[in-house]
């Protein structure tokens, strides 16, 4: 039996007779592995070593491993855990070997700051995201009495962006849908008319449709909460179009949306498809605004839909979990201003006559 061996610590011990004995241990669990490397006994013992309780290292790498096994991490949504793991690996690669004494020394804060600034030169958002995960792990260590303080706490974020006022213009959505297959177009229009997060867009079930609203339970930040979205006229027409297509093509997915095979999307696959067709609709060399817009920016577009449907700012803010002033800013920018301009044009027409 051939297996891929990982996380092995090799320890050499000099015996009383002067000979040197080699011992192998599973670095993640601390269990000793018996037998000579490459033998069936070694392979069997190696597999058994993973079944024992983990022995976490006294460094940041050990804290990260312990955090990943804690309810604080395991209760997160699947997509969130995947993103955390990928970026925690980058944190581990940089500071994983720093032992608890080093992490307890306040001077480590300078290293954290320089690392954060270094990443920010190429990607401010990623720098802030990884810093936030470092803070979470160090706070985890502090709460368990392993660290006297969280020396990353208070380091300021670098990335500043208020995307609340960004919306997808009708022409941009049309351009996107013109180059997209129908299952992508369905998803884009659904995002525009619901303002949902990526994960909810692709996982919302058919049973969520209750006529005048969509209602389902979603998991956010490890909490299961009920989400409710009003069904405006355009959304009802879209849902009816999707249902007719499902019947015609025999789509069996239990989710409202589906991929080209008629199966539910995964969040990652949907993101890749979105990026692919956005690039086709808005080539970067043309410097079009749509090239920089994201799935999340459909939330602002949805707010505009609700404004035009007659919802007041407070109800909209409650629906999308925004501040009322953010809703008001979209109303001023895209609705009130347009009304003022149209009124001015009408006045000019009357004066000319």
Short mmCIF file of C-alpha atoms in Angstrom, two decimals:
data_model
loop_
_atom_site.label_atom_id
_atom_site.label_comp_id
_atom_site.label_asym_id
_atom_site.label_seq_id
_atom_site.Cartn_x
_atom_site.Cartn_y
_atom_site.Cartn_z
CA UNK A 1 0.00 0.00 0.00
CA UNK A 2 1.45 3.34 -1.06
CA UNK A 3 0.28 6.47 0.73
CA UNK A 4 1.32 10.10 0.61
CA UNK A 5 3.01 10.94 3.92
CA UNK A 6 2.63 14.49 5.25
CA UNK A 7 3.25 16.34 8.53
CA UNK A 8 6.00 14.04 9.79
CA UNK A 9 8.47 15.07 12.48
CA UNK A 10 11.72 13.07 12.53
CA UNK A 11 13.57 12.89 15.83
CA UNK A 12 17.07 11.38 16.21
CA UNK A 13 18.06 10.04 19.64
CA UNK A 14 21.50 8.79 20.66
CA UNK A 15 21.23 5.61 22.72
CA UNK A 16 23.51 4.49 25.58
CA UNK A 17 25.55 2.25 23.25
CA UNK A 18 26.27 5.21 20.95
CA UNK A 19 23.91 4.18 18.19
CA UNK A 20 21.37 6.59 16.81
CA UNK A 21 17.68 5.73 16.81
CA UNK A 22 15.20 7.42 14.47
CA UNK A 23 11.66 8.17 15.64
CA UNK A 24 8.77 9.43 13.53
CA UNK A 25 5.84 11.46 14.85
CA UNK A 26 2.67 12.90 13.30
CA UNK A 27 3.27 16.63 13.68
CA UNK A 28 -0.46 17.40 13.78
CA UNK A 29 -1.48 14.89 16.47
CA UNK A 30 1.81 14.22 18.27
CA UNK A 31 1.36 10.45 17.92
CA UNK A 32 4.40 8.27 17.35
CA UNK A 33 4.53 6.28 14.11
CA UNK A 34 5.97 2.79 14.45
CA UNK A 35 7.97 0.77 11.96
CA UNK A 36 10.55 1.61 9.35
CA UNK A 37 9.64 4.24 6.77
CA UNK A 38 8.25 2.62 3.65
CA UNK A 39 7.11 -0.59 5.33
CA UNK A 40 3.45 -1.73 5.65
CA UNK A 41 3.76 -1.38 9.45
CA UNK A 42 4.79 2.27 9.06
CA UNK A 43 1.92 2.98 6.65
CA UNK A 44 -0.64 1.38 8.95
CA UNK A 45 0.71 3.21 12.00
CA UNK A 46 0.73 6.51 10.09
CA UNK A 47 -2.96 6.16 9.23
CA UNK A 48 -3.78 5.23 12.82
CA UNK A 49 -1.92 8.30 14.10
CA UNK A 50 -4.52 10.60 12.56
CA UNK A 51 -7.27 9.06 14.71
CA UNK A 52 -5.81 10.26 17.99
CA UNK A 53 -6.58 13.62 19.59
CA UNK A 54 -4.51 16.46 18.09
CA UNK A 55 -1.51 17.87 19.91
CA UNK A 56 -1.33 21.47 18.76
CA UNK A 57 2.06 23.11 18.42
CA UNK A 58 2.94 26.04 20.68
CA UNK A 59 3.12 28.49 17.80
CA UNK A 60 0.80 30.37 15.45
CA UNK A 61 0.51 27.32 13.19
CA UNK A 62 -0.82 25.36 16.15
CA UNK A 63 -3.27 28.14 17.02
CA UNK A 64 -4.56 28.15 13.44
CA UNK A 65 -5.06 24.37 13.53
CA UNK A 66 -6.86 24.59 16.86
CA UNK A 67 -9.08 27.42 15.59
CA UNK A 68 -10.03 25.36 12.51
CA UNK A 69 -11.28 22.58 14.80
CA UNK A 70 -13.28 24.92 17.02
CA UNK A 71 -17.03 25.63 16.72
CA UNK A 72 -16.18 29.25 15.86
CA UNK A 73 -14.83 27.94 12.54
CA UNK A 74 -16.83 24.76 11.88
CA UNK A 75 -20.17 26.59 12.19
CA UNK A 76 -19.28 29.02 9.40
CA UNK A 77 -20.90 28.61 5.99
CA UNK A 78 -19.06 26.30 3.58
CA UNK A 79 -18.04 29.13 1.26
CA UNK A 80 -16.74 31.17 4.19
CA UNK A 81 -14.70 28.25 5.53
CA UNK A 82 -13.15 27.69 2.10
CA UNK A 83 -12.14 31.34 1.84
CA UNK A 84 -10.81 31.36 5.40
CA UNK A 85 -8.70 28.23 4.85
CA UNK A 86 -7.07 29.61 1.72
CA UNK A 87 -6.10 32.88 3.37
CA UNK A 88 -5.17 31.33 6.72
CA UNK A 89 -2.67 29.19 4.80
CA UNK A 90 -1.01 32.43 3.66
CA UNK A 91 -0.90 33.70 7.27
CA UNK A 92 0.51 30.35 8.41
CA UNK A 93 3.21 30.46 5.73
CA UNK A 94 4.38 33.87 6.95
CA UNK A 95 4.08 33.62 10.75
CA UNK A 96 3.28 29.97 11.46
CA UNK A 97 6.63 29.20 13.12
CA UNK A 98 6.36 32.13 15.56
CA UNK A 99 6.03 30.53 19.00
CA UNK A 100 3.73 31.77 21.75
CA UNK A 101 6.52 33.73 23.44
CA UNK A 102 7.19 35.66 20.23
CA UNK A 103 3.45 36.27 19.70
CA UNK A 104 3.23 37.57 23.28
CA UNK A 105 5.97 40.16 22.70
CA UNK A 106 4.49 43.53 21.73
CA UNK A 107 7.28 44.11 19.21
CA UNK A 108 5.67 41.52 16.91
CA UNK A 109 3.10 44.20 16.08
CA UNK A 110 5.67 45.95 13.89
CA UNK A 111 6.16 42.79 11.83
CA UNK A 112 2.41 42.39 11.43
CA UNK A 113 2.13 45.99 10.24
CA UNK A 114 4.96 45.69 7.70
CA UNK A 115 3.52 42.41 6.37
CA UNK A 116 0.07 44.02 6.03
CA UNK A 117 1.49 47.05 4.19
CA UNK A 118 3.55 44.82 1.89
CA UNK A 119 0.48 42.91 0.69
CA UNK A 120 -1.47 46.16 0.33
CA UNK A 121 0.94 47.44 -2.33
CA UNK A 122 -0.59 44.99 -4.78
CA UNK A 123 -3.97 44.20 -3.16
CA UNK A 124 -5.33 46.39 -0.34
CA UNK A 125 -8.50 44.31 0.01
CA UNK A 126 -6.59 41.06 0.35
CA UNK A 127 -4.21 42.68 2.84
CA UNK A 128 -7.11 43.74 5.07
CA UNK A 129 -8.80 40.34 4.74
CA UNK A 130 -5.71 38.42 5.83
CA UNK A 131 -5.08 40.88 8.65
CA UNK A 132 -8.64 40.32 9.86
CA UNK A 133 -8.04 36.55 9.95
CA UNK A 134 -4.78 37.02 11.86
CA UNK A 135 -6.71 39.11 14.40
CA UNK A 136 -9.34 36.37 14.72
CA UNK A 137 -6.74 33.64 15.40
CA UNK A 138 -4.80 35.76 17.90
CA UNK A 139 -8.03 36.68 19.68
CA UNK A 140 -8.85 32.96 19.76
CA UNK A 141 -5.50 32.35 21.48
CA UNK A 142 -6.09 35.22 23.91
CA UNK A 143 -9.57 33.97 24.85
CA UNK A 144 -8.09 30.57 25.68
CA UNK A 145 -5.41 32.02 27.90
CA UNK A 146 -2.54 31.17 25.55
CA UNK A 147 -1.64 34.79 24.77
CA UNK A 148 -1.58 37.83 27.10
CA UNK A 149 -2.77 40.15 24.34
CA UNK A 150 -3.79 40.33 20.68
CA UNK A 151 -0.99 42.43 19.20
CA UNK A 152 -2.66 42.67 15.78
CA UNK A 153 -5.75 44.30 17.26
CA UNK A 154 -6.07 47.96 16.35
CA UNK A 155 -3.92 47.84 13.20
CA UNK A 156 -5.95 49.96 10.80
CA UNK A 157 -7.34 48.69 7.51
CA UNK A 158 -5.93 50.21 4.35
CA UNK A 159 -8.66 49.50 1.81
CA UNK A 160 -11.38 52.13 1.75
CA UNK A 161 -14.39 51.74 -0.49
CA UNK A 162 -18.03 52.72 -0.31
CA UNK A 163 -19.77 50.70 -3.00
CA UNK A 164 -23.27 51.38 -1.67
CA UNK A 165 -23.92 53.92 -4.43
CA UNK A 166 -22.69 51.66 -7.24
CA UNK A 167 -25.38 50.09 -9.41
CA UNK A 168 -25.50 48.16 -12.66
CA UNK A 169 -26.95 50.41 -15.34
CA UNK A 170 -29.68 48.87 -17.56
CA UNK A 171 -27.40 49.04 -20.62
CA UNK A 172 -24.62 47.22 -18.77
CA UNK A 173 -26.97 44.43 -17.70
CA UNK A 174 -28.22 44.14 -21.28
CA UNK A 175 -24.63 43.92 -22.60
CA UNK A 176 -23.83 41.24 -20.02
CA UNK A 177 -26.89 39.17 -20.90
CA UNK A 178 -26.27 39.51 -24.65
CA UNK A 179 -23.00 37.55 -24.40
CA UNK A 180 -24.20 35.10 -21.73
CA UNK A 181 -26.00 31.76 -22.09
CA UNK A 182 -29.52 31.74 -20.76
CA UNK A 183 -28.71 30.16 -17.39
CA UNK A 184 -26.21 32.98 -16.71
CA UNK A 185 -28.74 35.61 -17.82
CA UNK A 186 -31.28 34.14 -15.42
CA UNK A 187 -28.79 34.48 -12.58
CA UNK A 188 -27.87 38.08 -13.48
CA UNK A 189 -31.50 39.19 -13.66
CA UNK A 190 -32.27 37.33 -10.43
CA UNK A 191 -29.39 39.09 -8.68
CA UNK A 192 -30.63 42.45 -9.99
CA UNK A 193 -34.14 41.86 -8.68
CA UNK A 194 -33.26 40.34 -5.30
CA UNK A 195 -29.97 41.94 -4.24
CA UNK A 196 -28.86 38.65 -2.68
CA UNK A 197 -25.38 37.58 -1.67
CA UNK A 198 -23.61 35.20 -4.05
CA UNK A 199 -24.18 32.14 -1.86
CA UNK A 200 -27.91 32.82 -1.51
CA UNK A 201 -28.30 33.51 -5.22
CA UNK A 202 -27.21 29.99 -6.11
CA UNK A 203 -28.63 28.06 -3.15
CA UNK A 204 -32.12 29.55 -2.71
CA UNK A 205 -34.67 26.73 -2.98
CA UNK A 206 -37.81 26.58 -5.13
CA UNK A 207 -39.87 26.35 -1.95
CA UNK A 208 -38.76 29.89 -1.05
CA UNK A 209 -41.35 31.34 -3.45
CA UNK A 210 -44.43 32.39 -1.43
CA UNK A 211 -46.13 34.47 -4.07
CA UNK A 212 -45.61 38.06 -2.99
CA UNK A 213 -42.26 37.34 -1.32
CA UNK A 214 -39.33 34.95 -1.17
CA UNK A 215 -38.61 33.55 2.30
CA UNK A 216 -35.95 31.07 3.34
CA UNK A 217 -33.34 30.47 6.02
CA UNK A 218 -29.82 31.54 5.26
CA UNK A 219 -26.57 31.07 7.14
CA UNK A 220 -24.49 34.18 7.69
CA UNK A 221 -21.56 34.52 10.10
CA UNK A 222 -22.42 31.12 11.51
CA UNK A 223 -26.01 32.13 12.36
CA UNK A 224 -29.16 30.72 10.77
CA UNK A 225 -31.54 33.59 10.06
CA UNK A 226 -34.73 34.00 8.03
CA UNK A 227 -34.40 36.12 4.91
CA UNK A 228 -37.40 37.75 3.20
CA UNK A 229 -37.34 39.49 -0.19
CA UNK A 230 -40.41 41.19 -1.73
CA UNK A 231 -41.38 39.95 -5.19
CA UNK A 232 -41.83 42.98 -7.45
CA UNK A 233 -43.57 42.66 -10.82
CA UNK A 234 -40.34 42.20 -12.81
CA UNK A 235 -39.16 39.46 -10.45
CA UNK A 236 -42.47 37.60 -10.78
CA UNK A 237 -42.16 37.70 -14.57
CA UNK A 238 -38.59 36.40 -14.33
CA UNK A 239 -39.60 33.55 -12.02
CA UNK A 240 -42.38 32.57 -14.44
CA UNK A 241 -39.92 32.62 -17.36
CA UNK A 242 -37.46 30.44 -15.45
CA UNK A 243 -40.25 28.00 -14.53
CA UNK A 244 -41.36 27.71 -18.17
CA UNK A 245 -37.77 27.01 -19.20
CA UNK A 246 -37.44 24.37 -16.47
CA UNK A 247 -40.50 22.54 -17.76
CA UNK A 248 -39.38 22.76 -21.39
CA UNK A 249 -35.85 21.47 -20.68
CA UNK A 250 -36.74 19.06 -17.89
CA UNK A 251 -34.55 20.76 -15.31
CA UNK A 252 -34.66 18.82 -12.04
CA UNK A 253 -32.58 21.08 -9.75
CA UNK A 254 -34.47 21.99 -6.58
CA UNK A 255 -32.87 25.45 -6.56
CA UNK A 256 -34.42 28.37 -8.42
CA UNK A 257 -31.27 28.81 -10.52
CA UNK A 258 -29.17 26.15 -12.21
CA UNK A 259 -26.07 25.72 -14.37
CA UNK A 260 -25.80 24.60 -18.00
CA UNK A 261 -26.35 20.98 -16.94
CA UNK A 262 -29.55 21.82 -15.09
CA UNK A 263 -27.84 21.24 -11.74
CA UNK A 264 -27.48 23.62 -8.78
CA UNK A 265 -24.60 26.07 -8.94
CA UNK A 266 -21.78 26.09 -6.44
CA UNK A 267 -20.81 29.61 -5.30
CA UNK A 268 -17.28 29.21 -6.71
CA UNK A 269 -18.49 27.96 -10.11
CA UNK A 270 -20.96 30.82 -10.35
CA UNK A 271 -18.22 33.36 -9.58
CA UNK A 272 -15.98 31.90 -12.29
CA UNK A 273 -18.80 32.00 -14.84
CA UNK A 274 -19.66 35.57 -13.83
CA UNK A 275 -16.04 36.69 -14.27
CA UNK A 276 -15.78 34.94 -17.63
CA UNK A 277 -18.84 36.56 -19.21
CA UNK A 278 -18.21 39.94 -17.61
CA UNK A 279 -14.82 39.95 -19.36
CA UNK A 280 -16.53 39.10 -22.66
CA UNK A 281 -19.12 41.84 -22.21
CA UNK A 282 -16.66 44.49 -21.04
CA UNK A 283 -13.14 43.95 -22.44
CA UNK A 284 -10.63 45.74 -20.22
CA UNK A 285 -8.95 47.51 -23.12
CA UNK A 286 -12.17 49.46 -23.72
CA UNK A 287 -12.08 50.83 -20.18
CA UNK A 288 -15.82 50.26 -19.62
CA UNK A 289 -17.37 50.79 -16.19
CA UNK A 290 -18.98 47.35 -16.20
CA UNK A 291 -15.56 45.67 -16.18
CA UNK A 292 -15.01 46.68 -12.54
CA UNK A 293 -18.50 45.93 -11.24
CA UNK A 294 -19.14 42.91 -9.06
CA UNK A 295 -21.91 40.53 -8.08
CA UNK A 296 -22.27 42.42 -4.81
CA UNK A 297 -23.02 45.63 -6.70
CA UNK A 298 -26.40 44.20 -7.66
CA UNK A 299 -27.46 45.08 -4.11
CA UNK A 300 -27.44 48.77 -5.03
CA UNK A 301 -29.31 47.92 -8.23
CA UNK A 302 -31.94 46.07 -6.18
CA UNK A 303 -32.30 49.06 -3.85
CA UNK A 304 -33.06 51.21 -6.90
CA UNK A 305 -35.68 48.65 -8.01
CA UNK A 306 -37.39 48.91 -4.61
CA UNK A 307 -37.26 52.72 -4.71
CA UNK A 308 -38.93 52.72 -8.12
CA UNK A 309 -41.50 50.20 -6.83
CA UNK A 310 -42.57 52.71 -4.14
CA UNK A 311 -40.86 51.34 -1.00
CA UNK A 312 -39.71 53.95 1.50
CA UNK A 313 -36.10 54.27 2.64
CA UNK A 314 -36.63 52.71 6.07
CA UNK A 315 -38.32 49.57 4.68
CA UNK A 316 -35.62 49.17 2.05
CA UNK A 317 -32.85 49.59 4.61
CA UNK A 318 -34.42 46.88 6.73
CA UNK A 319 -34.75 44.55 3.72
CA UNK A 320 -31.12 44.78 2.61
CA UNK A 321 -29.59 45.41 6.07
CA UNK A 322 -28.23 48.81 5.07
CA UNK A 323 -28.21 52.15 6.82
CA UNK A 324 -31.08 54.45 5.85
CA UNK A 325 -28.65 57.12 4.70
CA UNK A 326 -27.15 54.70 2.13
CA UNK A 327 -30.59 54.09 0.64
CA UNK A 328 -31.26 57.83 0.65
CA UNK A 329 -28.00 58.46 -1.22
CA UNK A 330 -29.08 56.12 -4.04
CA UNK A 331 -32.47 57.82 -4.14
CA UNK A 332 -30.79 61.23 -4.49
CA UNK A 333 -28.28 60.06 -7.08
CA UNK A 334 -30.46 57.97 -9.39
CA UNK A 335 -34.08 58.96 -8.75
CA UNK A 336 -34.49 62.49 -7.37
CA UNK A 337 -31.79 63.91 -9.63
CA UNK A 338 -33.36 62.31 -12.71
CA UNK A 339 -36.77 63.70 -11.74
CA UNK A 340 -35.27 67.20 -11.40
CA UNK A 341 -33.63 66.96 -14.83
CA UNK A 342 -36.82 65.68 -16.50
CA UNK A 343 -38.80 68.47 -14.87
CA UNK A 344 -36.28 71.02 -16.16
CA UNK A 345 -36.56 69.58 -19.67
CA UNK A 346 -40.35 69.85 -19.54
CA UNK A 347 -40.10 73.47 -18.40
CA UNK A 348 -37.71 74.26 -21.25
CA UNK A 349 -40.16 72.73 -23.69
CA UNK A 350 -43.02 74.88 -22.39
CA UNK A 351 -40.89 78.04 -22.50
CA UNK A 352 -39.80 77.39 -26.09
CA UNK A 353 -43.41 76.97 -27.16
#
